[in-house]
């Protein structure tokens, strides 16, 4: 278990209560499934950081961690429903040392300590560059700078950044015209990355 709060806890527990809700428990997070649709879609709520997020819920996407023109006070003034910050790792890949010395996590570092933070590998709002992944690593881009990332390096950052939720390292190099062989390789590598995360 690389994280103290159980983000990669393989011993997540499942239980049903008398209201037929399914509760998935893992460390400091609970996901309560309230409805399963005909196609298998799930709706419910996520209990995280003493807050409740009905699913699906919006994520405030950030690049550098700060949200332009939206300070903590502005967010409070807008009286939005509970939101969480989506922070793409690719923009912070070189900041592990800084966050290790800071010791309070990325949420505190960007001035939003009470916001729930979700760490993704890449920015879902940007098109990924294809053809740069290796067999044991992936490449992420910050402007024109390429960073080659393996599981150990990613987990070092996760440990220093202390996000509330983490999307595991994965091979997402699967554009719409990707071959079946490329898709199969991406799935295999992603599962290997996940297994390594659980082992470390």
GROMACS .gro file of C-alpha atoms in nm, residues 63 87-94 119-124 126-128 140-143 145 147:
model
   24
   63UNK     CA    1  -0.383   2.338  -1.566
   87UNK     CA    2  -0.557   1.829  -1.157
   88UNK     CA    3  -0.376   1.666  -1.452
   89UNK     CA    4  -0.043   1.519  -1.346
   90UNK     CA    5   0.121   1.613  -1.676
   91UNK     CA    6   0.139   1.980  -1.570
   92UNK     CA    7   0.305   1.895  -1.237
   93UNK     CA    8   0.534   1.606  -1.334
   94UNK     CA    9   0.849   1.799  -1.240
  119UNK     CA   10  -0.543   1.361  -0.992
  120UNK     CA   11  -0.562   1.238  -1.351
  121UNK     CA   12  -0.262   1.132  -1.557
  122UNK     CA   13  -0.336   1.353  -1.857
  123UNK     CA   14  -0.562   1.649  -1.926
  124UNK     CA   15  -0.890   1.518  -2.071
  126UNK     CA   16  -0.626   1.826  -2.449
  127UNK     CA   17  -0.556   1.586  -2.735
  128UNK     CA   18  -0.289   1.333  -2.637
  140UNK     CA   19   0.322   1.315  -2.076
  141UNK     CA   20   0.362   1.665  -2.212
  142UNK     CA   21   0.374   2.006  -2.044
  143UNK     CA   22   0.373   2.258  -2.326
  145UNK     CA   23   0.842   1.941  -2.272
  147UNK     CA   24   0.839   1.372  -1.942
   0.00000   0.00000   0.00000
